[in-house]
Coordinates of C-alpha atoms in Angstrom, one line a residue:
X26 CA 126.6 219.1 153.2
X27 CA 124.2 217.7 155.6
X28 CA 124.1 220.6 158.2
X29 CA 121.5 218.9 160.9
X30 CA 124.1 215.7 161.4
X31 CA 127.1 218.8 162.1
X32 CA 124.5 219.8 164.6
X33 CA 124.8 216.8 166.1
X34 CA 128.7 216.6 166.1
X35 CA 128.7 219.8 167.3
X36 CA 126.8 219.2 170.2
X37 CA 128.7 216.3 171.4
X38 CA 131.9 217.9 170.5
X39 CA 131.1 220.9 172.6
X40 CA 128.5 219.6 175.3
X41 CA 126.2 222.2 174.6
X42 CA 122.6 221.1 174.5
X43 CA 121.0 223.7 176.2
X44 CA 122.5 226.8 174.2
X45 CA 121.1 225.4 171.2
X46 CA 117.4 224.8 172.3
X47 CA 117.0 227.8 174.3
X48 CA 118.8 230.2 171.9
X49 CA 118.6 229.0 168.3
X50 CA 114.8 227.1 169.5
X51 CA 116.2 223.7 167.9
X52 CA 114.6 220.6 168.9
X53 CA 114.3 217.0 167.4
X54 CA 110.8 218.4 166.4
X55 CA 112.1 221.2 164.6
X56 CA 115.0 218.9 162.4
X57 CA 113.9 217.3 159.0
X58 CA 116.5 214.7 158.8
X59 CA 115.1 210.9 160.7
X60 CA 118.8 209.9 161.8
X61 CA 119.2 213.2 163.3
X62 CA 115.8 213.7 164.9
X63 CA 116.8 209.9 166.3
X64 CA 119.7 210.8 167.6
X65 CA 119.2 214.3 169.1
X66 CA 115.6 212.8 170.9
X67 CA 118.3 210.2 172.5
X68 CA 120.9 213.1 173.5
X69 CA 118.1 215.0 174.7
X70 CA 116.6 212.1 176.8
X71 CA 120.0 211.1 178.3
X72 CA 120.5 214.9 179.2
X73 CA 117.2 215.1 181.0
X74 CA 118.0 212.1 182.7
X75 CA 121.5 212.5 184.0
X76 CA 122.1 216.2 183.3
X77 CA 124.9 215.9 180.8
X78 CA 125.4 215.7 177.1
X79 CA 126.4 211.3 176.7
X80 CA 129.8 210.7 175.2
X81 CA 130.5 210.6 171.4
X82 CA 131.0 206.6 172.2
X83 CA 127.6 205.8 173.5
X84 CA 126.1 207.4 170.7
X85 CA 128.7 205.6 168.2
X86 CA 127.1 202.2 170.0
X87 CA 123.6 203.1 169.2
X88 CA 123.3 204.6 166.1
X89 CA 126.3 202.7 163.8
X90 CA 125.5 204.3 160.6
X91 CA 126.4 207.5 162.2
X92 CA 129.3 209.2 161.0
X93 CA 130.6 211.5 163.5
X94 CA 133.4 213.9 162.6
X95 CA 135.2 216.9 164.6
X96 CA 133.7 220.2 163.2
X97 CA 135.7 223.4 163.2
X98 CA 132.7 226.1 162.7
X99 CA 131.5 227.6 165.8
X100 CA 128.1 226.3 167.1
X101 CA 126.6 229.5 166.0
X102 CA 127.3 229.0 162.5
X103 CA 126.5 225.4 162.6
X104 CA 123.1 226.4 164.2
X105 CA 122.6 229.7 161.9
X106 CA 123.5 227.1 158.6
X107 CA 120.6 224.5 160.0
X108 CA 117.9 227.3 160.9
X109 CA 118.4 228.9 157.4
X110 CA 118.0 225.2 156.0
X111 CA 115.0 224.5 157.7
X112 CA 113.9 228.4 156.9
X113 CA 113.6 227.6 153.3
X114 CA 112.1 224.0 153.5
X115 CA 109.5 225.7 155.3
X116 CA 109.0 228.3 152.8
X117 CA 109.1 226.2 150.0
X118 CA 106.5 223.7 151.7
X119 CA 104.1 226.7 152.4
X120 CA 104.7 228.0 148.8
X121 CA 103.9 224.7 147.5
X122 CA 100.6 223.6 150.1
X123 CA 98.9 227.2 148.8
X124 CA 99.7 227.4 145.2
X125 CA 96.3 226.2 144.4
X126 CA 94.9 229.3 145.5
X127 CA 97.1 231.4 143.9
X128 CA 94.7 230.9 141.1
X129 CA 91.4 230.6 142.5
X130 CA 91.7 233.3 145.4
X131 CA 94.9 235.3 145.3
X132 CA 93.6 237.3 148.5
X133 CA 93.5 234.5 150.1
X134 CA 96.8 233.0 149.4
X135 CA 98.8 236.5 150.2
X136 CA 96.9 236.3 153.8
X137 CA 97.5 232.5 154.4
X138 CA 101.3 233.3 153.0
X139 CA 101.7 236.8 155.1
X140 CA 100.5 235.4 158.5
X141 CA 103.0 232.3 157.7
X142 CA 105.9 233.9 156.7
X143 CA 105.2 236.1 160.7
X144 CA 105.1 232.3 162.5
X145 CA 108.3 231.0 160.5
X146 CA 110.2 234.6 161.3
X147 CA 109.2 234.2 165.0
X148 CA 110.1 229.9 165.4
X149 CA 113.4 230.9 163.8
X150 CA 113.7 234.1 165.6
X151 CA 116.9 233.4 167.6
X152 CA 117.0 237.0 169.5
X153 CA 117.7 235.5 173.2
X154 CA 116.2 239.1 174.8
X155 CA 113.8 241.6 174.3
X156 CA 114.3 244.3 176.2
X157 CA 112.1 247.6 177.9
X158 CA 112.3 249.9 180.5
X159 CA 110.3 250.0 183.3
X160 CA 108.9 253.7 182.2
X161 CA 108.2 251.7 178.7
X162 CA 106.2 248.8 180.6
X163 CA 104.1 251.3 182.7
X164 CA 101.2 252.1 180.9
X165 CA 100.8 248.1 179.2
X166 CA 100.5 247.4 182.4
X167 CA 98.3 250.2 183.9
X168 CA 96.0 249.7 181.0
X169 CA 95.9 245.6 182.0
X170 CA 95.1 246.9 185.6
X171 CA 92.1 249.1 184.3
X172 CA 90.4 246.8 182.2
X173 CA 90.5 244.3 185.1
X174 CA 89.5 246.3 187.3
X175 CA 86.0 247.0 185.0
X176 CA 85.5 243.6 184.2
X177 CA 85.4 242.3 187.9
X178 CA 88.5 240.8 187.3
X179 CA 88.8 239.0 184.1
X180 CA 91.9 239.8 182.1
X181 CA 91.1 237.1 178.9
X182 CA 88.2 235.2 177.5
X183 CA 86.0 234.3 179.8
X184 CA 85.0 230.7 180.8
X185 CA 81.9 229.1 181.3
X186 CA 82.0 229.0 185.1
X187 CA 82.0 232.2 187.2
X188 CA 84.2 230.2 189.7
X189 CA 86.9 229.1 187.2
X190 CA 87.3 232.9 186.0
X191 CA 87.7 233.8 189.5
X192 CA 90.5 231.6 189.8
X193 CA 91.9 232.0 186.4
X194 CA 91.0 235.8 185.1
X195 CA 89.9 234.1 182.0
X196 CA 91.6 232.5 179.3
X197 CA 94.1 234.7 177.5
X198 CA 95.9 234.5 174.2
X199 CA 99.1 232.3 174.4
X200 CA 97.6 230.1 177.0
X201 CA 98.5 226.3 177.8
X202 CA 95.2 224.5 179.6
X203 CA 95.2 220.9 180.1
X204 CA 92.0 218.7 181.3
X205 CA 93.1 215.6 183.1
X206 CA 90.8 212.5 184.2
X207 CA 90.7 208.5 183.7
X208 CA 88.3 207.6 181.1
X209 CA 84.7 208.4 180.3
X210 CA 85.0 211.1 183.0
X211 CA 83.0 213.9 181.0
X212 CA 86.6 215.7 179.6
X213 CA 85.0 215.4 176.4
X214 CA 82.1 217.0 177.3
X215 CA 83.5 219.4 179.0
X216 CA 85.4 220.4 175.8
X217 CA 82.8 220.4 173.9
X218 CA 80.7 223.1 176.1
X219 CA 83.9 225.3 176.3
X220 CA 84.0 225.3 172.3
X221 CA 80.1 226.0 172.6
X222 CA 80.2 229.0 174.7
X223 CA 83.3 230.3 173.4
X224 CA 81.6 230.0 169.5
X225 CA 79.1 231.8 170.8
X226 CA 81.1 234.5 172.2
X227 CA 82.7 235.2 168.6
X228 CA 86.0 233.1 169.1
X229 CA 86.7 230.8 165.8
X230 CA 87.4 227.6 168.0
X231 CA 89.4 224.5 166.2
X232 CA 88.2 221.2 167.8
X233 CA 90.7 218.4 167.1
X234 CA 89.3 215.2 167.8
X235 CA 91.1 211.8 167.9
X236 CA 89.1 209.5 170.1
X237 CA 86.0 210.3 168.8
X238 CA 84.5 210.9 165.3
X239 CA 83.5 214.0 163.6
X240 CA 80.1 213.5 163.6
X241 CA 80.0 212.6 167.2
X242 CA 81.4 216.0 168.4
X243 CA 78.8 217.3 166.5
X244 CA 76.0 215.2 167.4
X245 CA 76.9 217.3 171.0
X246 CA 77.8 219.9 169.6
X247 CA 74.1 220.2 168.7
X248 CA 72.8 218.9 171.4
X249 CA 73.3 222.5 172.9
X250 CA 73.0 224.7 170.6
X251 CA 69.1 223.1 170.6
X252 CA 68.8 222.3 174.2
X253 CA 67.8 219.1 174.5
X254 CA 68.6 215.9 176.1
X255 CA 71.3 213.9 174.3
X256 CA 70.7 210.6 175.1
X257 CA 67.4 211.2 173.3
X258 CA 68.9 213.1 170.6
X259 CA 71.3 210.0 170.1
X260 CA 68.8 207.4 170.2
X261 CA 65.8 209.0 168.4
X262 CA 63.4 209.5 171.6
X263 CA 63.1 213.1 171.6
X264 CA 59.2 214.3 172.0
X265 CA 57.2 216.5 170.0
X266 CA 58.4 220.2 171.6
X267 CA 61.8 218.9 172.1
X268 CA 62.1 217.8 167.7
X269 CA 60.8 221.4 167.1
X270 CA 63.7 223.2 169.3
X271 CA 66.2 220.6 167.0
X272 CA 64.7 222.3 164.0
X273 CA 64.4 225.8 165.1
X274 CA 68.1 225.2 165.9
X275 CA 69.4 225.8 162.3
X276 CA 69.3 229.0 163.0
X277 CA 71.6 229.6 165.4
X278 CA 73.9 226.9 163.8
X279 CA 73.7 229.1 160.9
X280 CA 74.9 232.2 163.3
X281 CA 77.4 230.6 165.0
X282 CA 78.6 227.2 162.8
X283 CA 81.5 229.1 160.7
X284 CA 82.9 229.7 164.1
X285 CA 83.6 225.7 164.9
X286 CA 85.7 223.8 162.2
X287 CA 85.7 220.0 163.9
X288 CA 89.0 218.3 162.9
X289 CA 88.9 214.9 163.0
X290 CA 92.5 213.1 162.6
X291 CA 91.8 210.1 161.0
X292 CA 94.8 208.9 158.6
X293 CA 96.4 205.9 160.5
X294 CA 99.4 206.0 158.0
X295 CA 100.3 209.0 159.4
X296 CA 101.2 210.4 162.7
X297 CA 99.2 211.9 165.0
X298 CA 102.1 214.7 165.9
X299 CA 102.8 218.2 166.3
X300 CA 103.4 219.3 162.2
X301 CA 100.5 217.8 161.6
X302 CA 98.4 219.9 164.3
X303 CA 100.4 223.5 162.9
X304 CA 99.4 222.4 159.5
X305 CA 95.8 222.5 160.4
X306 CA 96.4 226.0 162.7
X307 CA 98.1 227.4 159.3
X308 CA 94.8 226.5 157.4
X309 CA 92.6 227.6 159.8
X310 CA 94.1 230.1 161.9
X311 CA 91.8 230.0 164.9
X312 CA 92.1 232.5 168.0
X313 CA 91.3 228.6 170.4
X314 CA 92.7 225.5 169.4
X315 CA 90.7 222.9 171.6
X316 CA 92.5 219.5 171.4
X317 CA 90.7 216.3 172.2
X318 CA 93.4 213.3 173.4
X319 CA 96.9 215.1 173.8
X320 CA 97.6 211.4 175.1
X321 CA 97.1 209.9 171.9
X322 CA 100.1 212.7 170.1
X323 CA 103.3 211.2 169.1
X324 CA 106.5 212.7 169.2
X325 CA 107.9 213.0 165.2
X326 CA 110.2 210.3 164.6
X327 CA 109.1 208.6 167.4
X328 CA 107.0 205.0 167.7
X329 CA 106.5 205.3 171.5
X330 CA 103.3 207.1 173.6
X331 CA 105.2 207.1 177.0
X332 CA 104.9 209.1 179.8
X333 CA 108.6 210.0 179.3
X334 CA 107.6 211.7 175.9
X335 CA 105.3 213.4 177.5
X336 CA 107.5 215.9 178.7
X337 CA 108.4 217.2 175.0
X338 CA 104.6 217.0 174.1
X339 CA 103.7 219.6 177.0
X340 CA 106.4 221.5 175.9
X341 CA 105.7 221.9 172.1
X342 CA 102.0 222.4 172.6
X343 CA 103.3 225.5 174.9
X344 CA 105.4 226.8 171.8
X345 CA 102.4 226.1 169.7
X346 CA 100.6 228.7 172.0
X347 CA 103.1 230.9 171.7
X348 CA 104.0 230.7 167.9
X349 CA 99.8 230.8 166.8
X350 CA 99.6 233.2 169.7
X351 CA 96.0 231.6 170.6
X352 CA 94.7 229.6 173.5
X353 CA 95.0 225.7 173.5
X354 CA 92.8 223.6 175.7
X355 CA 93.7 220.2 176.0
X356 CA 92.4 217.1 177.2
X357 CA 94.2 213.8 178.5
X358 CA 93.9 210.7 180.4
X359 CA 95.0 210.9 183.8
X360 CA 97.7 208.2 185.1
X361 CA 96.6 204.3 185.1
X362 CA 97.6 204.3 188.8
X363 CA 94.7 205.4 191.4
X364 CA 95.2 204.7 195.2
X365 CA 97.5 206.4 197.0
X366 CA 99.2 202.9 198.5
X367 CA 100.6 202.6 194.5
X368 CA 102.0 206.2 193.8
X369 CA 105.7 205.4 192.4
X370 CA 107.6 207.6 190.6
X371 CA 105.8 206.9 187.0
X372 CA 103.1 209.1 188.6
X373 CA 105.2 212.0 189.5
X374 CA 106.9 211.8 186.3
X375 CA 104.1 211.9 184.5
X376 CA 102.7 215.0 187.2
X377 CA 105.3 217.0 186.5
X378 CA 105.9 215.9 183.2
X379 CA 102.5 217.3 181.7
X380 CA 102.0 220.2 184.2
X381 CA 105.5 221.8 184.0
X382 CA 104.5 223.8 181.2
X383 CA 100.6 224.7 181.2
X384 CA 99.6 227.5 182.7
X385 CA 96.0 226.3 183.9
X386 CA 95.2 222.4 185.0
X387 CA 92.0 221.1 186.0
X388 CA 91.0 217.5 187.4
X389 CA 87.7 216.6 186.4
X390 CA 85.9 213.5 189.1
X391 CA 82.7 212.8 187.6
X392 CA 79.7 210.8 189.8
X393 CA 77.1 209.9 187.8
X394 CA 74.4 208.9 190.8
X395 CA 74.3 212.6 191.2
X396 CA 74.9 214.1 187.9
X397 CA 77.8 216.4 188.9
X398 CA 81.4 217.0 187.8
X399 CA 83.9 218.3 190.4
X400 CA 86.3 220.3 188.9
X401 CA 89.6 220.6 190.8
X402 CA 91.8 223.7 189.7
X403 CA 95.2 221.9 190.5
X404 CA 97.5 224.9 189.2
X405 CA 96.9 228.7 187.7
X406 CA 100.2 230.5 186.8
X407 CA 98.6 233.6 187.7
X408 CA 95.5 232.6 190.0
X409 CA 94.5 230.7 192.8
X410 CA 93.5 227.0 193.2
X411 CA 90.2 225.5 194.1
X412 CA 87.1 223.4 193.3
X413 CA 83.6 223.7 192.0
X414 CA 80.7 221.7 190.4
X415 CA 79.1 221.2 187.3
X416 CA 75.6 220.2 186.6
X417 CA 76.7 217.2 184.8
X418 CA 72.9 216.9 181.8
X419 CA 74.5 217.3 178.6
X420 CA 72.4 219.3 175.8
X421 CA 70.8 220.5 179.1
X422 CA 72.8 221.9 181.4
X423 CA 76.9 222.0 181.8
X424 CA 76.2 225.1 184.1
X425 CA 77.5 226.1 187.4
X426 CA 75.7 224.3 191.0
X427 CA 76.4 226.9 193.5
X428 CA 73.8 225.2 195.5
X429 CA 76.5 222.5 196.5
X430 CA 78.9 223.0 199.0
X431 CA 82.5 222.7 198.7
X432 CA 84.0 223.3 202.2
X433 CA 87.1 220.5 202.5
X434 CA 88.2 219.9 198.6
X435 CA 89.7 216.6 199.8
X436 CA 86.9 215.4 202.2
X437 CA 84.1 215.9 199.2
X438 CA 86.3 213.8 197.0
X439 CA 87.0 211.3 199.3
X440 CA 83.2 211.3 199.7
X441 CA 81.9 210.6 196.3
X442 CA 84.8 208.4 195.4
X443 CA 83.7 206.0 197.9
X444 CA 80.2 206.3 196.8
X445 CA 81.1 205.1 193.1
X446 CA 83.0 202.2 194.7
X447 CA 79.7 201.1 196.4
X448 CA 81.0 201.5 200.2
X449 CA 78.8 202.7 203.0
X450 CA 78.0 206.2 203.5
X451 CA 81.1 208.3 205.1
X452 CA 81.6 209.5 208.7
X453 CA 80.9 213.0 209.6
X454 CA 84.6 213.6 209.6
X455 CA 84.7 212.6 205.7
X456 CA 87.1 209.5 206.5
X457 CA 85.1 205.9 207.3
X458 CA 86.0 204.1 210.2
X459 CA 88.0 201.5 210.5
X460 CA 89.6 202.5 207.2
X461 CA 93.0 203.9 206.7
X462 CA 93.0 207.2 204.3
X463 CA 95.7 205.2 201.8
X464 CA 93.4 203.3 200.6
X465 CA 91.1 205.7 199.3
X466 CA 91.3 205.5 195.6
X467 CA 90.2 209.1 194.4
X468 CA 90.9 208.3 190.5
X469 CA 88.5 205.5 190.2
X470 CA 85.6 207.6 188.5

């Protein structure tokens, strides 16, 4: 008995899609079976978009080979039958990707095994509440109070930048943070100092890269761990003092090197989804997942990258924080649409699409004629927003410029945006005349 395609009866007999993702935690990504996963993406789609389950007709129309059939178990057993289905394909899978070891290092397998066995319990989980008194919450919370108050503030990891951890309180465990810009806009860079600093501070980092090769995250990786310049380290121009500080720098890529594993995803054949990122986390098991091109993740199942998948993608890597219970920092490309004449509702889709579910976003604007990143703090959960710049010399300096001022976020943006479009130098009031503000195009760096 197929269980996942009486899931699917079930909820179109009973209309009741969002019991079974909230409570039982059952998505398309979480089925096993392709004509269900098609089908339950396309009754999840048409629920987001007109807020109802669609009619056992409509999905008789798309999907033909589907045979639907009146079920007479209650939803809860249908959903309890699938999770104890999947329950055991998991299990079997794990047992089956770690027997090797069972041979060659049995402490190892019973580890990789034990902290598996925890994520599996907690996806399949399906307790709705967890409940505590206030008396019980007290001291948690006292105690999270104290040790804020003696480390001026910061509650989690902290960042590179003293203004971002003002904002922020740090990155903590469980943590969605997504970097947003067009292209070539230093969000690779910037991910590459976070994983850097935070290596350095004892966190074991997992840097997934899919735009770029393994040996080019490196290659910057290195870059600061030595200090030098890396256009010269890329092109072989580095002098005399500067080759000796790349040699003396195997020592501290000795101290610090077991706490980067670079991840580069590089099978075509295969999808770029979800599983295959948790397969990685299981093998690894990182306290900071740092992903490079969250744009370039597909949904399982699924041929199409667009912005209305997006929503899902957010959603899962928010899970993925939650089940790994580490940080993820993310990168992306911002929308292909700049000026503020051409906003339509593809932009606020994909806004609210991809921020709904992070806890932190920042906008990167990069101007190379000055060598600066401004990073805009669009959204903390539990901070403030703001803006600050980066000294933008990589293998030199990613470090904070206090020295610039940031008085009015959106007059320093408009600023510089029309300095890398070549226009002549701004009014004191930050708008040109003669120019109308709506055509300001503030993504085109």
């Amino acid at each position: 008995m197929n269980w996942q395609r009486l899931l699917i009866c079930k909820i179109l007999q009973d209309k009741e899609l969002r019991r079974v993702k909230v409570q039982y935690r059952l998505t398309p990504n979480t089925l096993s079976d392709p004509l269900a996963i098609r089908i339950f993406s396309e009754i999840d789609a048409h629920y987001r978009k007109y807020g109802e389950v669609p009619s056992v007709e409509l999905i008789k129309d798309k999907f033909p080979d589907f045979d639907y059939q009146e079920v007479g178990d209650s939803l809860d057993v249908v959903c309890d039958k699938v999770q104890s289905e999947l329950m055991r394909r998991e299990v079997a899978n794990l047992f089956s990707r770690y027997e090797h070891l069972l041979q060659n290092d049995p402490r190892k397998f019973v580890k990789l095994c034990k902290n598996q066995v925890e994520r599996i319990h907690q996806v399949f989980n399906t307790r709705s509440f967890e409940d505590k008194t206030l008396e019980e919450l007290y001291n948690p919370v006292m105690e999270d109070y104290w040790q804020s108050k003696h480390s001026q503030g910061l509650v989690g990891i902290p960042y590179p930048w003293s203004s971002l951890n003002q904002a922020t309180g740090g990155l903590e465990p469980e943590q969605f943070v997504l970097i947003y810009a067009n292209s070539a806009m230093m969000k690779t860079w910037i991910l590459v100092y976070c994983c850097y600093f935070w290596a350095q501070a004892g966190q074991k980092c997992l840097f997934i890269t899919r735009e770029m090769s393994k040996e080019q995250i490196s290659r910057r990786l290195l870059s600061f761990v030595a200090g030098v310049d890396y256009r010269k380290l890329r092109t072989g121009t580095l002098n005399e003092e500067e080759e000796k500080k790349l040699i003396e720098a195997n020592e501290k890529v000795k101290e610090i090197g077991q706490n980067i594993i670079i991840s580069e995803a590089v099978d075509e054949d295969r999808e770029f989804t979800l599983d295959v990122i948790r397969m990685k986390l299981e093998e690894v098991c990182p306290t900071i997942l740092l992903l490079d091109g969250m744009h370039l993740l597909r949904i399982k199942g699924s041929r199409d990258r667009d912005w209305t998948n997006f929503m899902t993608i957010s959603q899962d890597m928010k899970q993925i924080a939650k089940e790994f219970r580490l940080s993820v920092i993310a990168t992306s490309q911002a929308n292909r649409r700049g000026s503020a004449a051409s906003r339509s509702a593809d932009d606020i889709a994909f806004t609210y699409d991809f921020f709904r579910d992070t806890d932190v976003v920042l906008r990167l604007l990069y101007s190379r004629d000055r060598h600066m990143i401004a990073v805009l703090i669009k959204k903390s959960r539990e901070g403030e927003e703001g803006a600050f710049v980066i000294e933008a010399k990589p293998g030199i300096s990613m470090q904070e410029d206090k020295t610039f001022p940031i008085v009015e976020v959106d007059d320093w943006v408009k600023q510089i945006a029309r300095e890398a479009e070549k226009l002549r130098v701004p009014s004191s009031n930050g708008i040109e005349e003669g120019k109308e503000e709506e055509d300001i195009d503030i993504d085109v760096w």
